[in-house]
Short mmCIF file of C-alpha atoms in Angstrom, two decimals:
data_model
loop_
_atom_site.label_atom_id
_atom_site.label_comp_id
_atom_site.label_asym_id
_atom_site.label_seq_id
_atom_site.Cartn_x
_atom_site.Cartn_y
_atom_site.Cartn_z
CA MET A 3 127.47 125.48 128.62
CA ALA A 4 126.49 125.02 125.39
CA MET A 5 127.86 121.78 125.25
CA GLU A 6 125.97 120.68 128.77
CA GLU A 7 122.46 121.47 126.72
CA ALA A 8 122.91 119.73 123.71
CA VAL A 9 123.75 116.95 124.74
CA SER A 10 121.28 117.10 127.66
CA ASP A 11 119.21 117.80 124.06
CA ASN A 12 120.28 114.58 122.67
CA THR A 13 118.97 113.03 125.86
CA LYS A 14 115.95 114.30 125.63
CA GLY A 15 115.47 113.54 122.43
CA LEU A 16 116.21 109.50 122.76
CA ALA A 17 114.73 108.49 126.30
CA LEU A 18 111.71 110.28 123.93
CA ALA A 19 112.26 108.19 120.19
CA VAL A 20 112.80 104.89 122.97
CA ALA A 21 109.52 105.79 124.40
CA SER A 22 108.29 106.05 120.75
CA SER A 23 108.86 102.54 120.43
CA VAL A 24 108.54 101.11 122.70
CA PHE A 25 104.59 102.45 122.73
CA ILE A 26 104.80 101.38 119.05
CA GLY A 27 106.03 97.71 119.24
CA ALA A 28 103.17 97.08 122.22
CA SER A 29 100.20 99.09 119.75
CA PHE A 30 100.50 95.94 118.50
CA ILE A 31 100.69 93.39 119.61
CA LEU A 32 97.55 95.22 121.75
CA LYS A 33 95.72 96.19 118.31
CA LYS A 34 96.35 92.25 117.41
CA ILE A 35 95.02 91.37 120.69
CA GLY A 36 91.71 93.18 119.82
CA LEU A 37 91.52 91.92 116.35
CA LEU A 38 91.04 88.85 117.60
CA ARG A 39 89.14 88.95 120.39
CA ALA A 40 86.67 90.27 117.92
CA ALA A 41 87.22 87.88 115.13
CA LYS A 42 85.60 85.60 116.80
CA CYS A 43 82.25 87.76 118.53
CA GLY A 44 81.68 88.78 114.12
CA ALA A 45 83.61 89.04 111.06
CA ARG A 46 87.11 88.98 110.57
CA ALA A 47 88.50 92.68 109.69
CA GLY A 48 89.98 91.49 107.25
CA GLY A 49 86.59 90.29 105.74
CA GLY A 50 84.49 93.82 105.97
CA GLY A 51 83.72 93.39 109.78
CA TYR A 52 84.23 96.07 111.94
CA THR A 53 82.83 94.55 115.50
CA TYR A 54 86.77 95.50 116.61
CA LEU A 55 85.65 98.81 116.75
CA SER A 56 84.42 98.18 120.03
CA GLU A 57 86.85 95.98 121.37
CA PRO A 58 88.91 98.33 124.06
CA LEU A 59 91.87 96.31 123.39
CA TRP A 60 92.56 98.13 119.94
CA TRP A 61 91.38 100.86 120.75
CA ALA A 62 94.15 101.05 123.62
CA GLY A 63 96.15 99.62 121.29
CA MET A 64 95.58 102.84 119.25
CA THR A 65 95.62 105.07 122.08
CA THR A 66 99.40 103.45 122.58
CA MET A 67 100.13 104.07 119.00
CA LEU A 68 98.84 107.30 119.19
CA LEU A 69 101.43 108.32 122.10
CA GLY A 70 104.43 106.60 120.57
CA GLU A 71 103.86 108.66 117.52
CA VAL A 72 103.89 112.30 119.21
CA ALA A 73 107.30 110.97 121.57
CA ASN A 74 108.78 110.39 118.85
CA PHE A 75 107.78 114.11 117.29
CA ILE A 76 108.92 115.70 119.71
CA ALA A 77 112.21 113.45 120.24
CA TYR A 78 112.81 114.48 116.39
CA ILE A 79 112.97 118.52 117.81
CA PHE A 80 115.92 117.91 120.43
CA ALA A 81 117.87 115.32 118.32
CA PRO A 82 118.96 114.66 115.44
CA ALA A 83 117.76 112.45 112.44
CA VAL A 84 120.78 110.19 112.48
CA LEU A 85 119.65 109.28 116.11
CA VAL A 86 115.95 109.49 116.41
CA THR A 87 115.07 107.68 113.12
CA PRO A 88 117.06 104.65 113.87
CA LEU A 89 116.18 103.82 116.92
CA GLY A 90 112.23 103.39 114.94
CA ALA A 91 113.80 100.01 114.99
CA LEU A 92 113.34 99.25 118.46
CA SER A 93 109.78 98.83 117.80
CA ILE A 94 110.58 96.03 115.58
CA ILE A 95 112.63 94.07 118.47
CA VAL A 96 109.48 94.72 121.32
CA SER A 97 106.29 94.06 118.90
CA SER A 98 108.73 90.95 118.09
CA VAL A 99 109.29 90.43 121.38
CA LEU A 100 105.78 90.75 122.78
CA ALA A 101 104.61 88.39 120.87
CA HIS A 102 106.11 85.32 121.47
CA PHE A 103 105.71 85.93 124.56
CA VAL A 104 101.69 87.65 124.94
CA LEU A 105 101.05 85.78 121.31
CA LYS A 106 102.87 82.23 121.25
CA GLU A 107 104.85 83.85 118.26
CA ARG A 108 108.15 81.83 117.90
CA LEU A 109 111.09 83.80 117.80
CA GLU A 110 112.86 81.41 115.81
CA LYS A 111 117.34 81.78 116.03
CA LEU A 112 117.41 84.53 112.72
CA GLY A 113 114.85 86.67 114.52
CA VAL A 114 117.01 87.13 117.96
CA LEU A 115 119.94 87.53 116.17
CA GLY A 116 118.54 90.19 113.83
CA CYS A 117 117.41 91.49 117.45
CA VAL A 118 120.70 91.88 118.61
CA SER A 119 121.91 93.13 115.55
CA CYS A 120 119.97 96.48 115.99
CA ILE A 121 120.58 96.59 119.25
CA VAL A 122 123.38 96.46 119.01
CA GLY A 123 123.01 99.26 115.78
CA SER A 124 121.34 100.44 118.20
CA VAL A 125 124.41 101.81 120.99
CA VAL A 126 126.89 102.12 118.62
CA VAL A 127 124.66 105.09 116.95
CA VAL A 128 123.72 106.99 120.36
CA VAL A 129 126.87 106.59 122.03
CA HIS A 130 128.77 108.47 118.61
CA ALA A 131 125.51 110.93 117.57
CA PRO A 132 126.37 114.23 116.73
CA GLU A 133 125.45 117.68 118.98
CA GLU A 134 121.21 118.96 118.88
CA HIS A 135 121.83 122.66 117.17
CA MET A 136 118.14 124.36 118.40
CA PRO A 137 118.14 126.79 115.93
CA ASN A 138 117.02 130.72 117.56
CA SER A 139 113.87 130.66 115.34
CA VAL A 140 112.03 129.62 111.93
CA LYS A 141 113.86 131.65 109.72
CA GLU A 142 116.90 130.27 110.58
CA ILE A 143 115.57 127.68 109.99
CA TRP A 144 114.36 128.74 106.69
CA ASN A 145 118.09 130.04 105.65
CA LEU A 146 119.48 126.01 106.58
CA ALA A 147 116.39 125.06 104.01
CA THR A 148 117.30 127.38 101.17
CA GLN A 149 120.73 126.91 101.35
CA PRO A 150 122.15 125.50 97.33
CA GLY A 151 122.73 122.67 99.40
CA PHE A 152 119.61 121.23 100.71
CA LEU A 153 117.84 123.15 97.98
CA ALA A 154 119.96 121.01 94.94
CA TYR A 155 118.46 117.77 97.40
CA ALA A 156 114.90 118.85 97.63
CA LEU A 157 115.04 120.11 93.82
CA THR A 158 116.66 116.59 92.90
CA THR A 159 114.17 114.56 95.05
CA LEU A 160 111.20 116.02 93.61
CA LEU A 161 112.52 115.45 89.93
CA LEU A 162 112.80 112.25 90.79
CA VAL A 163 109.51 111.53 91.96
CA GLY A 164 107.93 113.61 89.44
CA THR A 165 109.56 110.31 87.03
CA LEU A 166 108.85 107.75 89.29
CA VAL A 167 104.17 109.10 88.97
CA LEU A 168 103.38 110.68 85.75
CA PHE A 169 106.37 107.40 83.50
CA PHE A 170 107.48 104.65 85.45
CA GLU A 171 104.89 104.29 88.13
CA PRO A 172 101.77 103.75 85.70
CA ARG A 173 103.91 100.63 83.33
CA TYR A 174 105.65 99.41 86.09
CA GLY A 175 104.32 100.16 89.71
CA GLN A 176 102.28 96.85 89.91
CA THR A 177 105.22 95.18 89.02
CA ASN A 178 108.12 96.77 90.44
CA ILE A 179 107.92 97.32 94.51
CA LEU A 180 110.59 100.11 94.16
CA ILE A 181 108.87 102.15 92.06
CA TYR A 182 106.62 102.55 95.41
CA LEU A 183 108.46 102.33 98.52
CA GLY A 184 110.96 105.80 96.01
CA ILE A 185 107.72 107.96 95.89
CA CYS A 186 106.77 107.28 99.01
CA SER A 187 110.19 106.97 101.55
CA SER A 188 112.00 110.63 98.94
CA MET A 189 108.69 112.09 99.95
CA GLY A 190 109.07 111.03 103.26
CA SER A 191 112.31 112.11 103.69
CA LEU A 192 111.15 116.51 102.85
CA THR A 193 107.95 115.07 105.48
CA VAL A 194 110.35 114.52 108.63
CA VAL A 195 112.86 117.64 107.97
CA SER A 196 109.62 119.79 107.49
CA ILE A 197 108.72 118.14 110.70
CA LYS A 198 111.62 118.82 112.78
CA ALA A 199 110.39 122.66 111.25
CA ILE A 200 107.51 122.77 112.89
CA GLY A 201 108.55 120.89 116.32
CA VAL A 202 111.19 123.99 116.46
CA ALA A 203 108.62 127.15 116.04
CA ILE A 204 106.31 125.25 118.69
CA LYS A 205 108.74 124.64 121.27
CA LEU A 206 109.66 128.21 120.87
CA THR A 207 106.77 129.63 121.05
CA LEU A 208 106.44 127.24 124.01
CA ASP A 209 108.98 129.18 125.28
CA GLY A 210 108.23 132.67 125.11
CA VAL A 211 108.82 133.48 121.47
CA ASN A 212 106.28 132.95 119.51
CA GLN A 213 106.91 132.17 115.65
CA ALA A 214 102.99 132.05 114.61
CA THR A 215 103.89 135.52 113.04
CA TYR A 216 106.41 134.21 110.22
CA PRO A 217 105.29 132.59 107.37
CA TYR A 218 107.75 130.10 107.07
CA THR A 219 106.32 128.32 110.01
CA TRP A 220 102.89 127.71 107.88
CA LEU A 221 105.18 126.93 104.60
CA PHE A 222 106.85 124.58 106.80
CA LEU A 223 102.84 123.36 107.30
CA MET A 224 101.45 123.30 104.62
CA VAL A 225 104.67 120.89 103.38
CA ALA A 226 104.70 118.41 105.51
CA ILE A 227 101.15 117.59 104.64
CA VAL A 228 102.00 117.82 100.97
CA CYS A 229 104.69 115.53 101.64
CA GLY A 230 102.59 113.31 104.79
CA VAL A 231 99.62 112.29 103.05
CA SER A 232 101.57 111.58 99.49
CA GLN A 233 103.89 109.37 101.52
CA ILE A 234 101.03 107.73 103.28
CA ASN A 235 99.70 107.06 99.48
CA TYR A 236 102.28 105.61 98.37
CA LEU A 237 102.22 103.47 100.96
CA ASN A 238 99.70 102.04 101.54
CA LYS A 239 100.08 101.13 97.27
CA ALA A 240 103.00 99.32 98.05
CA LEU A 241 101.01 97.45 101.50
CA ASP A 242 98.16 96.39 98.63
CA THR A 243 100.30 95.55 95.74
CA PHE A 244 103.35 93.45 97.58
CA ASN A 245 103.86 90.93 100.52
CA LEU A 246 104.19 92.95 104.06
CA ALA A 247 107.75 90.95 104.71
CA ILE A 248 108.92 92.77 101.30
CA VAL A 249 107.62 95.83 101.93
CA SER A 250 108.26 96.06 105.79
CA PRO A 251 112.36 95.80 105.49
CA ILE A 252 112.39 97.60 101.39
CA TYR A 253 110.89 100.62 103.50
CA TYR A 254 112.37 101.15 106.58
CA VAL A 255 115.90 101.07 104.61
CA MET A 256 114.76 103.76 102.09
CA PHE A 257 113.00 106.28 104.68
CA THR A 258 115.94 106.33 107.49
CA THR A 259 118.67 106.80 103.79
CA LEU A 260 116.83 109.25 102.23
CA THR A 261 116.21 111.27 105.75
CA ILE A 262 119.34 110.96 107.30
CA VAL A 263 120.73 112.13 104.15
CA ALA A 264 118.20 114.75 104.30
CA SER A 265 118.24 116.18 106.95
CA GLY A 266 122.72 115.54 107.44
CA ILE A 267 122.40 118.11 104.20
CA MET A 268 119.91 120.98 105.38
CA PHE A 269 120.38 121.03 109.23
CA LYS A 270 124.37 119.76 108.93
CA ASP A 271 124.03 116.91 111.70
CA TRP A 272 127.99 115.91 111.22
CA ALA A 273 129.08 118.33 111.34
CA GLY A 274 132.46 119.07 113.62
CA GLN A 275 132.84 115.04 114.52
CA SER A 276 135.40 113.57 113.41
CA PHE A 277 135.73 110.75 110.96
CA SER A 278 136.67 108.03 113.07
CA SER A 279 132.72 108.71 115.13
CA ILE A 280 130.68 109.69 111.07
CA ALA A 281 132.17 105.69 110.02
CA SER A 282 130.93 104.65 113.29
CA GLU A 283 127.62 106.16 112.96
CA LEU A 284 128.03 104.77 109.82
CA CYS A 285 128.84 101.08 111.30
CA GLY A 286 125.74 101.31 113.01
CA LEU A 287 123.15 102.57 110.81
CA ILE A 288 123.76 99.53 108.75
CA THR A 289 124.00 96.94 111.56
CA ILE A 290 120.78 98.01 112.43
CA LEU A 291 118.88 98.22 108.34
CA SER A 292 120.52 94.58 108.09
CA GLY A 293 119.06 93.36 111.70
CA THR A 294 116.08 95.17 110.80
CA ILE A 295 116.12 92.43 107.12
CA LEU A 296 117.27 89.74 109.35
CA LEU A 297 113.87 90.25 111.87
CA HIS A 298 111.78 90.05 108.82
CA THR A 299 113.77 87.33 106.66
CA ALA A 300 112.84 85.31 110.32
CA GLU A 301 109.26 85.93 110.20
CA GLU A 302 108.95 85.25 106.22
CA GLY A 303 110.03 81.75 107.08
CA ALA A 304 108.27 81.16 109.95
CA ASN A 305 104.86 81.71 107.83
CA ASN A 306 106.72 79.43 104.33
CA SER A 307 107.22 77.03 106.86
CA ALA A 308 103.40 77.14 108.06
CA ALA A 309 101.89 77.11 105.09
CA LEU A 310 104.21 74.43 103.27
CA LEU A 311 102.40 71.01 105.39
CA PRO A 312 102.49 68.06 103.12
CA TRP A 313 98.81 66.65 102.37
CA PRO A 314 97.51 64.69 102.97
CA LEU A 315 97.68 62.28 106.01
CA ASP A 316 100.45 63.71 108.39
CA LYS A 317 97.84 64.72 110.27
CA GLY A 318 94.03 65.22 110.33
CA SER A 319 91.56 62.09 109.13
CA ILE A 320 90.21 61.86 105.13
CA SER A 321 86.14 61.21 105.09
CA TRP A 322 84.99 59.32 102.58
CA CYS A 323 81.26 59.86 101.22
CA ILE A 324 80.45 56.45 99.28
CA SER A 325 77.29 56.15 96.82
CA LEU A 326 76.31 52.00 96.83
CA SER A 327 75.01 52.94 93.17
CA SER A 328 78.41 52.18 91.36
CA ASP A 329 80.46 48.46 91.87
CA ASN A 330 83.37 50.52 90.54
CA LEU A 331 83.04 53.30 92.81
CA LEU A 332 84.54 51.98 96.21
CA LYS A 333 87.87 50.18 93.93
CA ASN A 334 88.09 53.74 92.64
CA VAL A 335 88.25 55.47 95.85
CA GLU A 336 90.93 52.38 97.18
CA GLU A 337 93.16 53.48 94.60
CA ASP A 338 93.10 57.38 94.62
CA TYR A 339 93.78 56.38 98.59
CA PHE A 340 96.93 54.40 97.90
CA ALA A 341 98.14 56.99 94.84
CA ALA A 342 98.05 59.14 97.56
CA LEU A 343 99.81 57.38 100.00
CA GLN A 344 102.69 56.20 97.70
CA SER A 345 103.24 60.44 96.72
CA SER A 346 103.34 62.20 100.36
CA PRO A 347 106.74 63.34 101.26
CA ALA A 348 107.47 60.61 104.03
CA PRO A 349 108.27 61.93 107.04
CA VAL A 350 111.24 62.96 108.91
#
């Protein structure tokens, strides 16, 4: 009976994680369309404009993203992090496919390969995912959190974050992307395990077993807020300093890896699993991470190709304004024009 309940919980978590990815992936497209429409009526968001706030599609995108985050939060209640976290890559597939058909943004062959890799890896992870054990109280989760293994992980994480913030960020934060993302991903792993504890407390309370009387519930809530705010703060710093095409895949790889490690140590997700199942999950995870990197590489390559158009005579026209006050000006213009012709790359 317990086996059936565990499998049922995993199925619920899987469905919620997939739904979350669909909502979040679609939200990017809705917000993008809203921003494009708003830009036609006023200043763009990138230029400091706020006309998008009056665009219904932008708000539809925000609402859809909120639904996705809520579904993701609930998914952690029913399924282990090793199942829920990697499935976040499906949102990238959804947004890429919708952008291809709705926004007419071309999905290159490398991007298609990345999508296929993410899907294959997700299937492998789902098939071999460990069964979730639902704790009976927040106190039981607190006992898991105070075991030597997780205390060592948490202490190591806090020492690493403190070292990066105090010594490395002032010197290398603006030049080394791993500083900001290391802080962000480390704090994110503690955020996830705290959110899972809060989710379990809410579920048990709704089932009639009040968990608000335990001080551990409020302690987990405080940890989730502090770590979550720190995570968002340093992720924003990374996005403001470095290229999005570089930040996204590195952040996803680091955050996913550290979250699975933290959850595995605290909740013992792999306890009772065979070596072959664990190896299969790791292979599936690596496949998903590789697919994510391929997707972002394809996107970055497409952006670079669009930016590197030959100059000056491949497209459009050149207009000259000539003053008749100079006898030699027309000759100079003709020489510059033909010099540009000779220096421009030959068409392929």
